[in-house]
N, CA and C atoms as an extended XYZ file, in Angstrom:
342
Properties=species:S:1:pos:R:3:atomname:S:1:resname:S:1:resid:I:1 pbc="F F F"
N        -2.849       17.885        0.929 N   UNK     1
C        -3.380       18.817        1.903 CA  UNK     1
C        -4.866       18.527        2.058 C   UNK     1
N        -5.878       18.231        2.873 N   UNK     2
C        -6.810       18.173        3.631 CA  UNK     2
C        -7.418       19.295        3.535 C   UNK     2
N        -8.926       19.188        3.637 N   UNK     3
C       -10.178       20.308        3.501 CA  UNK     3
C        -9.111       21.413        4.424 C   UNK     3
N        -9.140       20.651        6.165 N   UNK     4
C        -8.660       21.694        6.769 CA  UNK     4
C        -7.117       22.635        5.886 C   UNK     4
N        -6.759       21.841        5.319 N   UNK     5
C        -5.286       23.033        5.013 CA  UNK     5
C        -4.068       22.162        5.703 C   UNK     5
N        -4.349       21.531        6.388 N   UNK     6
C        -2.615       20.608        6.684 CA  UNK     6
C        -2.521       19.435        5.770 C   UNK     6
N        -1.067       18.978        6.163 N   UNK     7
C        -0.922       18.165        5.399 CA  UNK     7
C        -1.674       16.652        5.981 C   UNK     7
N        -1.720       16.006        4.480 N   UNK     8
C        -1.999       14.499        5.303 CA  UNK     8
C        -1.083       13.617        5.125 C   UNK     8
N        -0.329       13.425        5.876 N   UNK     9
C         1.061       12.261        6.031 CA  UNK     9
C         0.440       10.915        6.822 C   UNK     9
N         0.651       10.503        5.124 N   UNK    10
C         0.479        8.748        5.519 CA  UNK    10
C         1.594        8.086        4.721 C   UNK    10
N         2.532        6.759        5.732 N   UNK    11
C         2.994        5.764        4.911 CA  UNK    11
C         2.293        5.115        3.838 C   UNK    11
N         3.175        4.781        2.744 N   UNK    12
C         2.191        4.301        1.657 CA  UNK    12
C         3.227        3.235        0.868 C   UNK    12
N         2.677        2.546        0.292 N   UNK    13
C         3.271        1.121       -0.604 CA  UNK    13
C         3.719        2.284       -2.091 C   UNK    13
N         4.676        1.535       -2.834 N   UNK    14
C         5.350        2.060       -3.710 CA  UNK    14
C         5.716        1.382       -4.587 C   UNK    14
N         6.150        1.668       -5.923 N   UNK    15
C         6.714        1.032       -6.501 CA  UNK    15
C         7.406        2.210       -7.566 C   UNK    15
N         8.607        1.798       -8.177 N   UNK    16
C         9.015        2.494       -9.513 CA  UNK    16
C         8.433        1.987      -10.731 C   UNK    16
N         8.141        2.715      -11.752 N   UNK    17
C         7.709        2.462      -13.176 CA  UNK    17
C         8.591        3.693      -14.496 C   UNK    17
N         9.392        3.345      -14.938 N   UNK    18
C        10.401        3.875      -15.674 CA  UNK    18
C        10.526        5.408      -14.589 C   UNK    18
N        10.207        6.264      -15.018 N   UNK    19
C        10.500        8.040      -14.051 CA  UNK    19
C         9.519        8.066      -13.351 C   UNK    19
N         8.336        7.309      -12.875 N   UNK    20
C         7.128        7.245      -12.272 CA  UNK    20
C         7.052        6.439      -10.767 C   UNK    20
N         6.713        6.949       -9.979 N   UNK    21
C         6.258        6.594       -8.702 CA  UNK    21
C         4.993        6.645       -9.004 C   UNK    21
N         4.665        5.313       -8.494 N   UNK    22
C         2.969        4.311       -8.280 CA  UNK    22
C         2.941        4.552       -6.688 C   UNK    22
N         1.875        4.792       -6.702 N   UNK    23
C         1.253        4.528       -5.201 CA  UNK    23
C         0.009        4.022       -4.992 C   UNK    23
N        -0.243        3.143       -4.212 N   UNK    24
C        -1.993        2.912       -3.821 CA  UNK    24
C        -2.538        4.214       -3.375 C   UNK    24
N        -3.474        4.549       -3.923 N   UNK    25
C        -4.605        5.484       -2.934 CA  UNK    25
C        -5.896        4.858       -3.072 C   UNK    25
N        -6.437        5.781       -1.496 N   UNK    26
C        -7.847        5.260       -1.793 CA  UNK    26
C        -8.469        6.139       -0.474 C   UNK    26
N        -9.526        6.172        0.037 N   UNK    27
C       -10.146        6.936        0.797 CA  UNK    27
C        -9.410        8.316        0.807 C   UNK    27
N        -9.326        9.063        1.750 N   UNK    28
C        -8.981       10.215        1.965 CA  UNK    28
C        -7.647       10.896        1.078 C   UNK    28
N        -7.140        9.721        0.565 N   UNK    29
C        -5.499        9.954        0.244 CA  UNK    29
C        -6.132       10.145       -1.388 C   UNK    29
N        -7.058        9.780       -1.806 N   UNK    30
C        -7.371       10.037       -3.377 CA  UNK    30
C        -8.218       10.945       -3.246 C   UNK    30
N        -9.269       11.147       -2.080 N   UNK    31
C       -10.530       12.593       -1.992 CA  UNK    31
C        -8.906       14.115       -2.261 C   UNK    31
N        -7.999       13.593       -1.315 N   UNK    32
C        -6.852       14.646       -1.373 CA  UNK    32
C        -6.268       14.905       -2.853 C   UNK    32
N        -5.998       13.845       -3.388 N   UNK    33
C        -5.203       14.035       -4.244 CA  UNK    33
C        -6.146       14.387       -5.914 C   UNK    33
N        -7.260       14.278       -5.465 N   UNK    34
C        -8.166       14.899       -6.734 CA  UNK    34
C        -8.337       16.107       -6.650 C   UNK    34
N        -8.494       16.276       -5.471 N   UNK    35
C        -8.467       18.098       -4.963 CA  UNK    35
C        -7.531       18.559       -5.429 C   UNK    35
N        -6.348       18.143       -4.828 N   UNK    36
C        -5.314       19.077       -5.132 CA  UNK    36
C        -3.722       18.330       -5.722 C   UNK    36
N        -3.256       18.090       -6.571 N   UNK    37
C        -2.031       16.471       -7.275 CA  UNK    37
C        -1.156       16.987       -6.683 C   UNK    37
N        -0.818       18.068       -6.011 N   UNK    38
C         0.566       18.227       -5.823 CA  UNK    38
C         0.665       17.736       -4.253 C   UNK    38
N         2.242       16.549       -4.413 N   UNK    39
C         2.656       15.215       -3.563 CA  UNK    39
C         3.921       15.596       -3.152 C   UNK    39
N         3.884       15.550       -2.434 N   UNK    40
C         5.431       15.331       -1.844 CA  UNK    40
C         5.916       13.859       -0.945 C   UNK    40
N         6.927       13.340       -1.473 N   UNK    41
C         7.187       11.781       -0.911 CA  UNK    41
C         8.352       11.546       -0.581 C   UNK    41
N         8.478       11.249        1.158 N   UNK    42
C         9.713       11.103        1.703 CA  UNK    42
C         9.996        9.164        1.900 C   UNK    42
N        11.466        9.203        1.444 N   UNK    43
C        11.702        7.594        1.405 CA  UNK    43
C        12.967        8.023        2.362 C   UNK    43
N        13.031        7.137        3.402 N   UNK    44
C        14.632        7.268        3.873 CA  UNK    44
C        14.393        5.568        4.517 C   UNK    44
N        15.808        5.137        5.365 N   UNK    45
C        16.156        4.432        5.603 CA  UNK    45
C        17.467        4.638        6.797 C   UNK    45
N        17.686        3.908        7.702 N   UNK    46
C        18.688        3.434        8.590 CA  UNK    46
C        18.292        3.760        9.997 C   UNK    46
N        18.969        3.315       11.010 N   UNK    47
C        18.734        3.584       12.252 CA  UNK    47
C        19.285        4.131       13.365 C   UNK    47
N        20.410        4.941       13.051 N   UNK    48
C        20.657        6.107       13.877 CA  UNK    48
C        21.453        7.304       12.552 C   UNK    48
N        21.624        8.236       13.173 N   UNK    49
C        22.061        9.272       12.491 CA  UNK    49
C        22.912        8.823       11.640 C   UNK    49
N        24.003        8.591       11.970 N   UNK    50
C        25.488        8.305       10.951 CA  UNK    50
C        25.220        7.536        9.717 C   UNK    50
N        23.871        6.754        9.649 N   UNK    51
C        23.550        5.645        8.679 CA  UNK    51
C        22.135        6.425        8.013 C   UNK    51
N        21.861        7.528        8.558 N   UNK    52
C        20.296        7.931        7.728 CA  UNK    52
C        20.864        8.300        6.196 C   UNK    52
N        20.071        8.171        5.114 N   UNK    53
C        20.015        8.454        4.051 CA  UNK    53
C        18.904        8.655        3.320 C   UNK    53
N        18.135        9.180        2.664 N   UNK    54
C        17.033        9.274        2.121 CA  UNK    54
C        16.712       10.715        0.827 C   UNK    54
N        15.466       10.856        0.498 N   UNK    55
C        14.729       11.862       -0.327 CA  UNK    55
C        14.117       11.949       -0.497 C   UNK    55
N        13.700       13.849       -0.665 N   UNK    56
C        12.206       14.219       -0.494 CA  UNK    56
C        12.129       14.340       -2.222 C   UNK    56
N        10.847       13.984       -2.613 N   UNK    57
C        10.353       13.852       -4.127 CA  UNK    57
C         9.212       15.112       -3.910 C   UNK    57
N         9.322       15.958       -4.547 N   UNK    58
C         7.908       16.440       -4.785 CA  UNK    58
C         7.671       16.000       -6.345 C   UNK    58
N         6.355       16.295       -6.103 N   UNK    59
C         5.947       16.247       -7.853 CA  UNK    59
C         4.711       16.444       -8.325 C   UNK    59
N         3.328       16.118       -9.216 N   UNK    60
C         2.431       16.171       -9.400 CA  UNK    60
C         1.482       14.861       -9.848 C   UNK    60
N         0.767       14.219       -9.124 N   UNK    61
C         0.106       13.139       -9.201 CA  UNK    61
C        -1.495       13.081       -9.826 C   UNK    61
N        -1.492       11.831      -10.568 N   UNK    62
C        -2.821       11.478      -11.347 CA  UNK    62
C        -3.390       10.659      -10.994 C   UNK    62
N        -4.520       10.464      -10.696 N   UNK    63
C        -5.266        9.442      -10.062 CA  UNK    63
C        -5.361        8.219      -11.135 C   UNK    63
N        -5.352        7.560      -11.453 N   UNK    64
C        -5.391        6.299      -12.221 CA  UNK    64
C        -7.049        5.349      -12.095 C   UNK    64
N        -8.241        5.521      -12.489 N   UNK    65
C        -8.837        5.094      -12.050 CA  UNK    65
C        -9.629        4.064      -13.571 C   UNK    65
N        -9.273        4.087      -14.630 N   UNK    66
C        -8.934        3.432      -15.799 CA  UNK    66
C        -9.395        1.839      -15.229 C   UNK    66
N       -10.048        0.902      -15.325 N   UNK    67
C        -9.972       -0.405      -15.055 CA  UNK    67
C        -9.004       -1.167      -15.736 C   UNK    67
N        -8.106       -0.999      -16.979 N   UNK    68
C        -7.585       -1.414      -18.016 CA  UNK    68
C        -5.706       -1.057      -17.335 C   UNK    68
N        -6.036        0.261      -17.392 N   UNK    69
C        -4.579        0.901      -16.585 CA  UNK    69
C        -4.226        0.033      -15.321 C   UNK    69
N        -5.605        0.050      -14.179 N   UNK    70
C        -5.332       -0.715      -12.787 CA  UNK    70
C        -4.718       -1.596      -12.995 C   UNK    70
N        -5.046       -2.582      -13.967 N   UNK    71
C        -4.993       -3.996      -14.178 CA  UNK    71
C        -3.127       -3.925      -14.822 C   UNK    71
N        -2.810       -2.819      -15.507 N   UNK    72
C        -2.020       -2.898      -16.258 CA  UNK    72
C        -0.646       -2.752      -14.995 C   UNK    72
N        -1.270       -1.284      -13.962 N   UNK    73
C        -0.241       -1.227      -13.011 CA  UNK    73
C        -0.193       -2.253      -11.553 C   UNK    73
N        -1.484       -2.919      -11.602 N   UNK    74
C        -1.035       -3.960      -10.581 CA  UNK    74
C        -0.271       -5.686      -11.151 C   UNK    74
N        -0.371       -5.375      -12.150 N   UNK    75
C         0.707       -6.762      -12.919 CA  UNK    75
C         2.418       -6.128      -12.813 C   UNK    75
N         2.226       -4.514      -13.028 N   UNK    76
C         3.618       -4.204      -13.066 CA  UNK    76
C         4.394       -3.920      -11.271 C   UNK    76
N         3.543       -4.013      -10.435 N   UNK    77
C         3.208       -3.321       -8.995 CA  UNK    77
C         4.041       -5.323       -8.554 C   UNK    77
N         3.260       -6.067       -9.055 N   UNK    78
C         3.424       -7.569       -8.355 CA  UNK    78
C         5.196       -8.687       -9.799 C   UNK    78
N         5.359       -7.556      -10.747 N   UNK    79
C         6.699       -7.762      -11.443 CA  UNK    79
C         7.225       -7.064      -10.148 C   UNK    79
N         7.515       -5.815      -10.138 N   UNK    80
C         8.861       -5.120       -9.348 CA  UNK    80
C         8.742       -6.234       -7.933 C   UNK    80
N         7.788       -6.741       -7.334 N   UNK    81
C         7.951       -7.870       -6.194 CA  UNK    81
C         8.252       -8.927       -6.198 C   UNK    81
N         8.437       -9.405       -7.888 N   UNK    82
C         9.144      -10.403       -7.924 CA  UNK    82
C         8.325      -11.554       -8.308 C   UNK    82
N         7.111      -11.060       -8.901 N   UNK    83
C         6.133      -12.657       -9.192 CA  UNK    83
C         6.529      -12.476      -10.218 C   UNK    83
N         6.141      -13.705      -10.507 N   UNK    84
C         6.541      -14.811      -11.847 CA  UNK    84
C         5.525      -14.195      -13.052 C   UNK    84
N         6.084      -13.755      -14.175 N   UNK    85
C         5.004      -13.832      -15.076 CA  UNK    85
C         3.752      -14.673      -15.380 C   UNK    85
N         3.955      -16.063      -15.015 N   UNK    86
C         2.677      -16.633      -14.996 CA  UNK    86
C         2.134      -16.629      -13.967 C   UNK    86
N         2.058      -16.184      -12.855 N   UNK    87
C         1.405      -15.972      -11.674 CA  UNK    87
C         0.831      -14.615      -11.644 C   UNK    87
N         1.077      -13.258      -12.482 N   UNK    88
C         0.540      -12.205      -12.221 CA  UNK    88
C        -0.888      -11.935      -12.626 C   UNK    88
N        -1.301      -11.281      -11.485 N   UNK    89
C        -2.739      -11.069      -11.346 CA  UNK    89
C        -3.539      -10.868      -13.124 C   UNK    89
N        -4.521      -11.723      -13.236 N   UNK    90
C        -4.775      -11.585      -14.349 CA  UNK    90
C        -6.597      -10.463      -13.805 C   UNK    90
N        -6.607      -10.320      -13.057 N   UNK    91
C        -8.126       -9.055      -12.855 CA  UNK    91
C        -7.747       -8.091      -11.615 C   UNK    91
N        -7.905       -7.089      -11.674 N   UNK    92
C        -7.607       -5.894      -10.602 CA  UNK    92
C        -8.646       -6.547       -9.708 C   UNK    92
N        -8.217       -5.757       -8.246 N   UNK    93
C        -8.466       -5.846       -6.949 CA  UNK    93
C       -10.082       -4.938       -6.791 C   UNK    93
N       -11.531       -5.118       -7.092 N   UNK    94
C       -12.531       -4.121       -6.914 CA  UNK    94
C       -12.294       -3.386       -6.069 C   UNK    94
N       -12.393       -1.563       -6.434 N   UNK    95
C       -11.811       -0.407       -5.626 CA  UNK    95
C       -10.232       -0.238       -5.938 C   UNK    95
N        -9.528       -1.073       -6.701 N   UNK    96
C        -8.087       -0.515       -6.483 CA  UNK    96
C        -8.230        0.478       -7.259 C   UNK    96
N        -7.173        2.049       -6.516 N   UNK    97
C        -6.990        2.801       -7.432 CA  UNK    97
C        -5.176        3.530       -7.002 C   UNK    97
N        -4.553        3.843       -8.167 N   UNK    98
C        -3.729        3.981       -8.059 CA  UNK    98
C        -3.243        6.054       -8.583 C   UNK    98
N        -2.413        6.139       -8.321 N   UNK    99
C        -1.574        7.573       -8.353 CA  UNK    99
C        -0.472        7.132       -9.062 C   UNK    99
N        -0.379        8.149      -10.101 N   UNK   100
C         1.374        8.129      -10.796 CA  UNK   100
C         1.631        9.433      -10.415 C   UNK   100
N         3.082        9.583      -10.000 N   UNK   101
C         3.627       10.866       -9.433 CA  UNK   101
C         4.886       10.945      -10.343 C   UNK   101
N         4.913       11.795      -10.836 N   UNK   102
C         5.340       12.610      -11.995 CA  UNK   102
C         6.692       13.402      -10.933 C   UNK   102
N         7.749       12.807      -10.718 N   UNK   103
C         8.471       13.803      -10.006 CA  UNK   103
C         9.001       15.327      -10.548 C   UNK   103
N         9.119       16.545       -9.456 N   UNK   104
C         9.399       17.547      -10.110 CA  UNK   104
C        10.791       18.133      -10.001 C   UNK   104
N        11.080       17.507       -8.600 N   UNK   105
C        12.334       17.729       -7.523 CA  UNK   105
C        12.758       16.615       -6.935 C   UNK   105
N        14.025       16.472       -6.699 N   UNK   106
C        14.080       15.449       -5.526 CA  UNK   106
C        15.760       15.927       -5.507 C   UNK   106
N        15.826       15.753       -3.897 N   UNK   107
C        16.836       16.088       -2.567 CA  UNK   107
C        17.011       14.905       -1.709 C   UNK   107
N        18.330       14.810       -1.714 N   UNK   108
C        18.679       13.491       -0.920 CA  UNK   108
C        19.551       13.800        0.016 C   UNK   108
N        19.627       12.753        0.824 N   UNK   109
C        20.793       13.332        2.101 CA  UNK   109
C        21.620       11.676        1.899 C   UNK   109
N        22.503       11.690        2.185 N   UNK   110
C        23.230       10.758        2.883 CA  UNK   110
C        24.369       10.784        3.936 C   UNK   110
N        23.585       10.456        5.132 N   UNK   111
C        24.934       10.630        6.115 CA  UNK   111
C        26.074        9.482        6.538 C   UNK   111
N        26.292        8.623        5.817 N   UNK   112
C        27.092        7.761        6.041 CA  UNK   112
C        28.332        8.189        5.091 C   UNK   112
N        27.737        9.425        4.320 N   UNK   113
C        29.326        9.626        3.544 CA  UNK   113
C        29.677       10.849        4.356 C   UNK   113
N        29.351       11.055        5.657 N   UNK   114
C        30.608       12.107        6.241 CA  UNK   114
C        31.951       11.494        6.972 C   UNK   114
């Protein structure tokens, strides 16, 4: 939620880490989320009704701003994509900062099973 009080809905990069959702933040999306951790994160997929499926996550998010942690979650951020252990980033990105979201809830739909 934003100074003003609405929400701020932005697409964002992702990854899983055991019960943990990673996310990049940075400008407005981390001024938000220091203010206030509580996230809500919609993932869906398909392209007309009969095939939508998806879920809303709420939960409570931590800013990650650790240089040691960054480094730790962008080696694990560029594993789930599939690089090679000897290719993973051996120094964080200057400015990366990341969010772990702690889910509290999550609701799914799937309409391809009606």
């Amino acid at each position: 939620v934003g100074r003003d009080g609405y929400p701020h809905v932005v697409p964002v990069a992702y990854f899983r880490l055991g019960d943990e959702i990673i996310v990049g933040v940075r400008g407005q999306r981390e001024v938000n989320l220091r203010r206030n951790p509580r996230v809500c994160l919609v993932m869906d997929e398909g392209t007309d009704f009969p095939s939508l499926k998806g879920a809303v996550i709420t939960g409570d998010a931590t800013v990650v701003d650790d240089p040691a942690e960054i480094l730790e979650l962008t080696r694990a951020g560029a594993r789930a994509r599939g690089t090679a252990e000897a290719d993973l980033p051996t120094t964080a990105r200057p400015g990366r900062t990341f969010a772990r979201v702690v889910p509290k809830k999550i609701v799914s739909w799937d309409n391809s099973r009606r």
